Short mmCIF file of C-alpha atoms in Angstrom, two decimals:
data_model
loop_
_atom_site.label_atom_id
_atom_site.label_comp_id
_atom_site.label_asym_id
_atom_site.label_seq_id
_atom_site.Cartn_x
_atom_site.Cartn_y
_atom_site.Cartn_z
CA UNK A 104 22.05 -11.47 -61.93
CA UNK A 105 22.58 -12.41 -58.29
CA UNK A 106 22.20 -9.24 -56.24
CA UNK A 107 20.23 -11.21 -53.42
CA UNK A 108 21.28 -13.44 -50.85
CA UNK A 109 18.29 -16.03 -49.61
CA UNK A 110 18.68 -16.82 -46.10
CA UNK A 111 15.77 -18.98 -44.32
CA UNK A 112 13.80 -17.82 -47.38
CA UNK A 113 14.15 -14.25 -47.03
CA UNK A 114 16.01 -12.15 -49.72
CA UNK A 115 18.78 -9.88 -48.33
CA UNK A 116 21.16 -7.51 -50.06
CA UNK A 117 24.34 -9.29 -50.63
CA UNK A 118 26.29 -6.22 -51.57
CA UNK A 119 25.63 -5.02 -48.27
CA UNK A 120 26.22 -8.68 -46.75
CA UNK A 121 28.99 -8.80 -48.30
CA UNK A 122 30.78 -5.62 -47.24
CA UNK A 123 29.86 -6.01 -43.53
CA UNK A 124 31.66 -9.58 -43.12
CA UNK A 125 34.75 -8.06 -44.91
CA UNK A 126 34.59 -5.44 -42.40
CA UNK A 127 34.42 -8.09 -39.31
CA UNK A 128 37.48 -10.05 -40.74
CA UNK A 129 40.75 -9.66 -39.00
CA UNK A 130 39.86 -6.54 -37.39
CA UNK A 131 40.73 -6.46 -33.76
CA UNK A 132 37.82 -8.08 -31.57
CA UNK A 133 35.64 -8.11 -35.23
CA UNK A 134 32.96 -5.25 -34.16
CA UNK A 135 31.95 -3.34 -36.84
CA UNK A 136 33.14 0.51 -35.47
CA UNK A 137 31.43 3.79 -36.11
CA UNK A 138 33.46 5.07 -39.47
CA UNK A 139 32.30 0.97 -40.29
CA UNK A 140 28.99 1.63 -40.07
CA UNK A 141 28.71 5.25 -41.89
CA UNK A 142 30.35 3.29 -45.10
CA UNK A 143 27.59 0.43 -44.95
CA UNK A 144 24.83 3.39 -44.16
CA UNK A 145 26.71 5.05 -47.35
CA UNK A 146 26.39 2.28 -49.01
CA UNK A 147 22.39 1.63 -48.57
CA UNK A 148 21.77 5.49 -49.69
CA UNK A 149 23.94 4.97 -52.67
CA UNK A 150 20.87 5.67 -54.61
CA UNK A 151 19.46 8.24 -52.79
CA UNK A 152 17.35 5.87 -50.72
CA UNK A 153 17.20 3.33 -48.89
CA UNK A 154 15.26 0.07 -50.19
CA UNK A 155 13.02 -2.82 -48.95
CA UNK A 156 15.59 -5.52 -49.26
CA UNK A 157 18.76 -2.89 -48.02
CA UNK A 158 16.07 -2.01 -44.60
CA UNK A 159 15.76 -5.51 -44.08
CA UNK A 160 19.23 -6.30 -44.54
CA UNK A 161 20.71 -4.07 -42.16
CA UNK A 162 18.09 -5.03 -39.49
CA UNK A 163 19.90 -8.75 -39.82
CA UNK A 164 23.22 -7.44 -40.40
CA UNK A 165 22.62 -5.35 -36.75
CA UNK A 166 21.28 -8.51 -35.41
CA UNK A 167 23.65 -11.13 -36.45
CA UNK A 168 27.40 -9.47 -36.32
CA UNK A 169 29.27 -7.66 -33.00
CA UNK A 170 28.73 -3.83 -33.05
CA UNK A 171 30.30 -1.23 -31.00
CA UNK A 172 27.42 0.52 -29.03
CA UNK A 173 28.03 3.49 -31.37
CA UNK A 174 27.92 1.93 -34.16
CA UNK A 175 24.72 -0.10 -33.30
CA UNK A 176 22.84 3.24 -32.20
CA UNK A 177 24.37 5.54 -35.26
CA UNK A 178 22.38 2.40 -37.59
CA UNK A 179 19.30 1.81 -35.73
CA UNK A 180 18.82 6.11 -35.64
CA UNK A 181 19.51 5.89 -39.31
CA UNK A 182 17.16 3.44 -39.92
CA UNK A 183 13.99 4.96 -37.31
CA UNK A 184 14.78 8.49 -39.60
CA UNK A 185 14.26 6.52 -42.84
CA UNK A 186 11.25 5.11 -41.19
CA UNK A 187 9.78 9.09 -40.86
CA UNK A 188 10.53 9.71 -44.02
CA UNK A 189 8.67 6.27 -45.76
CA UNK A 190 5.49 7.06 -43.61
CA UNK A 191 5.47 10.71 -45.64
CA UNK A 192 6.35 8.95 -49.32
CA UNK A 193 4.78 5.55 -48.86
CA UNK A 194 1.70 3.59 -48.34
CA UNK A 195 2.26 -0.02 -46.82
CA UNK A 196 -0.24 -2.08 -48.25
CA UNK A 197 0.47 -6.13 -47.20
CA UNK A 198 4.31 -5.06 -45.87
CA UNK A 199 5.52 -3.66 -49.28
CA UNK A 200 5.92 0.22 -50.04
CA UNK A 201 3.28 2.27 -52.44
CA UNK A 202 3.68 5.73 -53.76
CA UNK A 203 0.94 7.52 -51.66
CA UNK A 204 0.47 10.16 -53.97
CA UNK A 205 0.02 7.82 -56.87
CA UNK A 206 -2.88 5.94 -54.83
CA UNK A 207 -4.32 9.27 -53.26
CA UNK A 208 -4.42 10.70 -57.00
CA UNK A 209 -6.03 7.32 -58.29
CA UNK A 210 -8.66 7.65 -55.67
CA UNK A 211 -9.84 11.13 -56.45
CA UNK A 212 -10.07 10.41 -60.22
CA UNK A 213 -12.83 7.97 -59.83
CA UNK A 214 -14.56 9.46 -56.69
CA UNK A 215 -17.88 11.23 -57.31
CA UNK A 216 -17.11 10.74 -61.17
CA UNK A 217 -20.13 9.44 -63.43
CA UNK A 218 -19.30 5.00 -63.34
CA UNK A 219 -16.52 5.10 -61.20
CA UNK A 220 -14.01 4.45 -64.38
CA UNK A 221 -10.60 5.99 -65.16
CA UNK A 222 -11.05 7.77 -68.25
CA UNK A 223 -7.77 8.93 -71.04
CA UNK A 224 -8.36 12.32 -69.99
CA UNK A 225 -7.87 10.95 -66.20
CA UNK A 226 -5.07 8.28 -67.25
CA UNK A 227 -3.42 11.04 -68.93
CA UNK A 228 -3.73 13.50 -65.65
CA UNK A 229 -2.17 10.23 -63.43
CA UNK A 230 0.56 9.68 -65.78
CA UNK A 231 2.93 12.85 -64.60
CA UNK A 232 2.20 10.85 -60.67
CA UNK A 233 3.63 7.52 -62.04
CA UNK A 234 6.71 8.85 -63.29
CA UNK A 235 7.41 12.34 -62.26
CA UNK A 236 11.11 11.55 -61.91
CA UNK A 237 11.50 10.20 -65.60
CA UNK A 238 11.52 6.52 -64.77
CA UNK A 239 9.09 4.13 -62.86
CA UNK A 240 10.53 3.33 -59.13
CA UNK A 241 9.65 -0.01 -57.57
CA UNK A 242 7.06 1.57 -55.13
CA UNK A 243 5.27 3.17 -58.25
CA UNK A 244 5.55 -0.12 -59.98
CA UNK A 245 3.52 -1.89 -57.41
CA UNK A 246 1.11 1.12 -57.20
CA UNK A 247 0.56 1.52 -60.88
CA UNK A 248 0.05 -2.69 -61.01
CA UNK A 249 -2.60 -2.45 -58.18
CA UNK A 250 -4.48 0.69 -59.54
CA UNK A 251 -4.64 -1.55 -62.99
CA UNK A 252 -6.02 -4.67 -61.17
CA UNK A 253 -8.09 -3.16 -59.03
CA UNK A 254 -9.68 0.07 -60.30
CA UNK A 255 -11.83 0.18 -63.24
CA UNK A 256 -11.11 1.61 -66.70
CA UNK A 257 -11.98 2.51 -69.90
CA UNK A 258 -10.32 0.09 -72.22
CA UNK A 259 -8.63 3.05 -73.97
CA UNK A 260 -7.42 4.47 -71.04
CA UNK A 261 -5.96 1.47 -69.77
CA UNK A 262 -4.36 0.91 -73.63
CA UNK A 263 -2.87 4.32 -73.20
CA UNK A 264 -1.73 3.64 -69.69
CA UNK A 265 -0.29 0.49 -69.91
CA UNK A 266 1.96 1.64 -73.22
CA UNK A 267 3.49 4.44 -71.71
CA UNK A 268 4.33 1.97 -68.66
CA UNK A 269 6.20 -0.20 -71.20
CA UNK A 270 7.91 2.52 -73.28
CA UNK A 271 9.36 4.08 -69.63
CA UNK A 272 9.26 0.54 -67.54
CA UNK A 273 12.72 -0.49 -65.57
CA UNK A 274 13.53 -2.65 -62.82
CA UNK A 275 15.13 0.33 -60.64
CA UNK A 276 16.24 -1.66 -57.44
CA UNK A 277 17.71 -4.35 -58.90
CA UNK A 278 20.14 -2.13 -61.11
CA UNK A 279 20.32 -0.37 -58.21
CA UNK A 280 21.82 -3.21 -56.33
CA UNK A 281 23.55 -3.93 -58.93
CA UNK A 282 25.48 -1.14 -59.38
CA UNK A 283 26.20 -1.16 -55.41
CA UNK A 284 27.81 -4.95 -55.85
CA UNK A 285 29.56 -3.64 -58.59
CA UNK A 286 31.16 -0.64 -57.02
CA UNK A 287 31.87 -2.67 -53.92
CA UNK A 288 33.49 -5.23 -56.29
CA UNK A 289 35.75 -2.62 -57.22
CA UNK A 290 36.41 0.32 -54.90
CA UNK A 291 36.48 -2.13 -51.53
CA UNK A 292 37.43 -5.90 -52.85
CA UNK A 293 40.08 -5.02 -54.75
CA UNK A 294 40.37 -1.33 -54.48
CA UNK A 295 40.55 -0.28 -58.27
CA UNK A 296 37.80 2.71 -58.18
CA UNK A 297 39.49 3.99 -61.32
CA UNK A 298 39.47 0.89 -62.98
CA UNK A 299 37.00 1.70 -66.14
CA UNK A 300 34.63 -0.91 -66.07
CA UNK A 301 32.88 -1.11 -69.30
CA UNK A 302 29.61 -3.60 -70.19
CA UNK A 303 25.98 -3.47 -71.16
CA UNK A 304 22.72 -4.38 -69.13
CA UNK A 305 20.99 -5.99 -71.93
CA UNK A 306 24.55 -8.63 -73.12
CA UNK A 307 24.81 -9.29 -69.49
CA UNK A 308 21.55 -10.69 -69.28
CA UNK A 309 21.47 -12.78 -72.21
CA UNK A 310 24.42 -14.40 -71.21
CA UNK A 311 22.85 -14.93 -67.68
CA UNK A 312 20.59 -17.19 -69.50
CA UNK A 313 22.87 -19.13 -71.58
CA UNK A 314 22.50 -23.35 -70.62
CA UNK A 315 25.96 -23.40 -69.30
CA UNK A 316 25.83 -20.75 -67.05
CA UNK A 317 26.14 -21.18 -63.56
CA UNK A 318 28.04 -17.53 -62.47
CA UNK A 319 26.26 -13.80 -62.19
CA UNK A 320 27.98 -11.19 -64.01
CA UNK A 321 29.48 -10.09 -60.37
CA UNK A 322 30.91 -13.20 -59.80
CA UNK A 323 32.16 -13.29 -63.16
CA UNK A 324 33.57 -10.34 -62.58
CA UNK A 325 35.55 -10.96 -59.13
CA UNK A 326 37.06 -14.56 -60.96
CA UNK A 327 38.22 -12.36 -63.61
CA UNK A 328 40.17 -10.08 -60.92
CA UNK A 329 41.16 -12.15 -59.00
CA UNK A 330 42.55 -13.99 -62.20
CA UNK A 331 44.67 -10.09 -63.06
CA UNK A 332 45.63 -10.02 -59.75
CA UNK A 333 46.50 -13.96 -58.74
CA UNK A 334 47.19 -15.85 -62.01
CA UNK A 335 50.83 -16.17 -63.30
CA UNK A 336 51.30 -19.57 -64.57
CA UNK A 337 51.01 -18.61 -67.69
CA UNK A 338 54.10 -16.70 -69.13
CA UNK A 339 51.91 -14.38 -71.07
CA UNK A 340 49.60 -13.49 -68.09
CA UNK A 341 48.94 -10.14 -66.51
CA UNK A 342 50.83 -10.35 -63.72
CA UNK A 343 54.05 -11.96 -65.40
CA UNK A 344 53.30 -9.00 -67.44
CA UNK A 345 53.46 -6.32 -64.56
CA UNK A 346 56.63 -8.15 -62.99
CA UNK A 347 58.65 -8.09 -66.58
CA UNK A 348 57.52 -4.44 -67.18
CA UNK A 349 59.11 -3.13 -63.70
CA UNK A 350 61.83 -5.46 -63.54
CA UNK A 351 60.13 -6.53 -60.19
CA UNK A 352 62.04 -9.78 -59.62
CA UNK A 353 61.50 -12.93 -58.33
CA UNK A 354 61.64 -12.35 -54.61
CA UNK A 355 59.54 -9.38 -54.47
CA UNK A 356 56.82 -9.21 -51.72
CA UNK A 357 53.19 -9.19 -52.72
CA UNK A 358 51.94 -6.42 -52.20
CA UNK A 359 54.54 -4.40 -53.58
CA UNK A 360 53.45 -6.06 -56.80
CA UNK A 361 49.78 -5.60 -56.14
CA UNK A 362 50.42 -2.22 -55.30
CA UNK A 363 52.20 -2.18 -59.17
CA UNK A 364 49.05 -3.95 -60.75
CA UNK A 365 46.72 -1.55 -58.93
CA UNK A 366 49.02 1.52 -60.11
CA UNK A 367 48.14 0.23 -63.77
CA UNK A 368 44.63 -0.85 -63.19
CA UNK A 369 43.80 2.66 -62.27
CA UNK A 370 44.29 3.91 -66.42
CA UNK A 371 43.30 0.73 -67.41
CA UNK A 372 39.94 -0.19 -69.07
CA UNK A 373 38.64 -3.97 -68.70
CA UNK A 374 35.97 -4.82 -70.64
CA UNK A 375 32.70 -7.03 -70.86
CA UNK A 376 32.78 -9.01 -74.11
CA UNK A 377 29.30 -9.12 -75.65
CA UNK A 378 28.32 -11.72 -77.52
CA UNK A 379 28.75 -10.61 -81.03
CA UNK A 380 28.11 -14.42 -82.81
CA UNK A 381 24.85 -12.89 -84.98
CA UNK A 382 26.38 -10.16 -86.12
CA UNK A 383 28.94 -10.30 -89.65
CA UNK A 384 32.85 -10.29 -89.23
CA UNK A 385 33.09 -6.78 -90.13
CA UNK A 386 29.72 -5.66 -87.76
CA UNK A 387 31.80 -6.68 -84.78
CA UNK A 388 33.19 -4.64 -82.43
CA UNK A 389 35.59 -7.19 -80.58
CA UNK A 390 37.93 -9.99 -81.85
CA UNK A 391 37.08 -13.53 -79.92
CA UNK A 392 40.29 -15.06 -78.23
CA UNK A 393 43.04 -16.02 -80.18
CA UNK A 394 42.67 -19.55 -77.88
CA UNK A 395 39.76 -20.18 -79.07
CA UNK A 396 37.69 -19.96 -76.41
CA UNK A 397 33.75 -19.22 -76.86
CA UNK A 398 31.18 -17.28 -74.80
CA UNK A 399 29.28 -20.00 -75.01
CA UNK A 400 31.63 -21.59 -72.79
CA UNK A 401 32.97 -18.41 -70.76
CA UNK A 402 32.31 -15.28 -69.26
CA UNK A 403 34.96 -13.17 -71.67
CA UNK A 404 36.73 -10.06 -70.49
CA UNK A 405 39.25 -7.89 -72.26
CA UNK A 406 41.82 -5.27 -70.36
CA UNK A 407 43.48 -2.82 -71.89
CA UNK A 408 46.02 -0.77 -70.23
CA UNK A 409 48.60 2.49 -71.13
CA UNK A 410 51.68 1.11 -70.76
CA UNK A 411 51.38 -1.73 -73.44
CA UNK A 412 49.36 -2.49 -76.88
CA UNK A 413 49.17 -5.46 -75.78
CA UNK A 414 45.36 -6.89 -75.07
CA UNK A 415 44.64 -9.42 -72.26
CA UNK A 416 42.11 -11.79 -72.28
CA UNK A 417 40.15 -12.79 -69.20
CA UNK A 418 39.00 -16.10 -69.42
CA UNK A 419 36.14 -17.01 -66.60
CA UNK A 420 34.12 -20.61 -66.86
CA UNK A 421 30.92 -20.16 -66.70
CA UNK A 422 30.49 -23.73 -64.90
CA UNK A 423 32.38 -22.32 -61.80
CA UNK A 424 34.02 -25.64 -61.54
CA UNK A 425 37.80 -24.38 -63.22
CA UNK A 426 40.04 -21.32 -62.09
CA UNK A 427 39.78 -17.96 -64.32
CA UNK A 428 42.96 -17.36 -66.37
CA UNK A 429 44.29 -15.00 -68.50
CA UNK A 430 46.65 -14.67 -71.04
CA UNK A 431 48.30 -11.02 -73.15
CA UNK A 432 48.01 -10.95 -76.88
CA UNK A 433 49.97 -7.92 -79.12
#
């Protein structure tokens, strides 16, 4: 999933890149304003902190696009506060973020202690340190990957250790950013917050993989809206749909049907179709298109709305080279 943004070889946040040149777009002389920069801050603390890649991102974000002076000072105050609070939390060992208490408790394990090695009774005392919050955080991850390389162990300590990392183990930031592309995706690009958005971590993911795949699951995802919103060359699309439902007419202006589609999108659910080719006919929990079309070929979304049975298929090509499309079916 493409939640970064490489620029001169550096990874940035391209949720947050994202937002802040839709912000500079046909807005008066482009500066990003105060209220501007309290959504992006928003944004970055969306889980409750702010991250490596989010910290660096702003920093470029602050020194590539026009700022009011407020605005610039409100960020760069945000970001020295942050700063305060990582110098309590973390240890920066080579310019990356540990959990100093993780280390600190490491350290007095094998201090003064017989060989020097972590024992299971001392594995099992560090354990509540590496994931006192129920899951493992990227700055324990590194911590609990150098205290393995680098400190010694009894072999049945480290057994222990290293199972209960596997049985808890995430990758934290990047669903983290993630989620933050995805909610952009939604509540700012196309402003359906109550749009139920409904798909699994582990489908998306194989499906990243497959050999014709050249599209994340986020820009999967804006294709297929843009496809509800835009498409209507097909008589049986969404937004023929919308127009025939409230007698809209030909010569209506757009947004007073986009302001119709987004009315509906708000009780509607559009969902991720998983693919479901392993499993028997009767196992499955989705019918493929009635088109034909495969996942193996397509990312495959389904909507589902209140005001109709009717089920529309979101057709995205997962080349990138051809125009989503979609098409109802009753």
């Amino acid at each position: 999933m493409n939640y970064y943004r490489l620029i001169d070889g550096i990874r940035y946040d391209r949720a947050l890149i994202i937002s802040a040149e839709f912000k500079t777009k046909g807005q008066g002389d482009g500066r990003i304003s105060m209220e501007e920069a309290q959504e992006l801050w928003r944004q970055a603390m969306d889980g409750g902190r702010v991250t490596e890649s989010e910290e660096r991102t702003l920093i470029y974000l602050l020194d590539i696009l026009n700022w009011t002076e407020g605005a610039e000072n409100f960020v760069r105050e945000k970001l020295q506060e942050e700063r305060e609070v990582i110098k309590s939390y973390y240890q920066i060992i080579n310019g990356k973020r540990h959990d100093r208490r993780l280390l600190r408790e490491a350290d007095k394990l094998i201090k003064g202690k017989g060989d020097g090695r972590i024992s299971l009774e001392d594995a099992k005392n560090l354990w509540p340190f590496a994931a006192d919050s129920g899951e493992i955080k990227v700055e324990e991850n590194r911590s609990i990957k150098l205290i393995l390389e680098q400190y010694n162990w009894t072999e049945n300590a480290r057994e222990w250790f290293e199972e209960r990392v596997r049985e808890i183990s995430r990758e934290p930031e990047e669903t983290h950013h993630f989620l933050s592309l995805i909610q952009y995706i939604l509540n700012q690009q196309f402003q359906v917050p109550r749009l139920q958005l409904e798909y699994n971590l582990p489908g998306i993911q194989k499906q990243t993989f497959l050999p014709k795949n050249n599209l994340s699951f986020d820009e999967a995802l804006e294709m297929a809206l843009e496809s509800i919103f835009y498409y209507k060359e097909d008589s049986n699309s969404f937004r023929t749909f919308i127009n025939q439902v409230f007698e809209l007419g030909d010569n209506i202006r757009e947004e007073v049907e986009f302001g119709k589609i987004k009315e509906v999108l708000s009780k509607a659910k559009l969902s991720f179709l998983p693919d479901e080719s392993g499993l028997d006919e009767d196992d499955r929990q989705y019918d493929l298109p009635p088109n034909g079309e495969t996942i193996s070929d397509n990312w495959i979304f389904l909507l589902q709305t209140e005001i109709s049975d009717h089920i529309f298929y979101v057709i995205v090509d997962r080349s990138g080279e051809s125009d989503a499309y979609n098409y109802g079916f009753n």
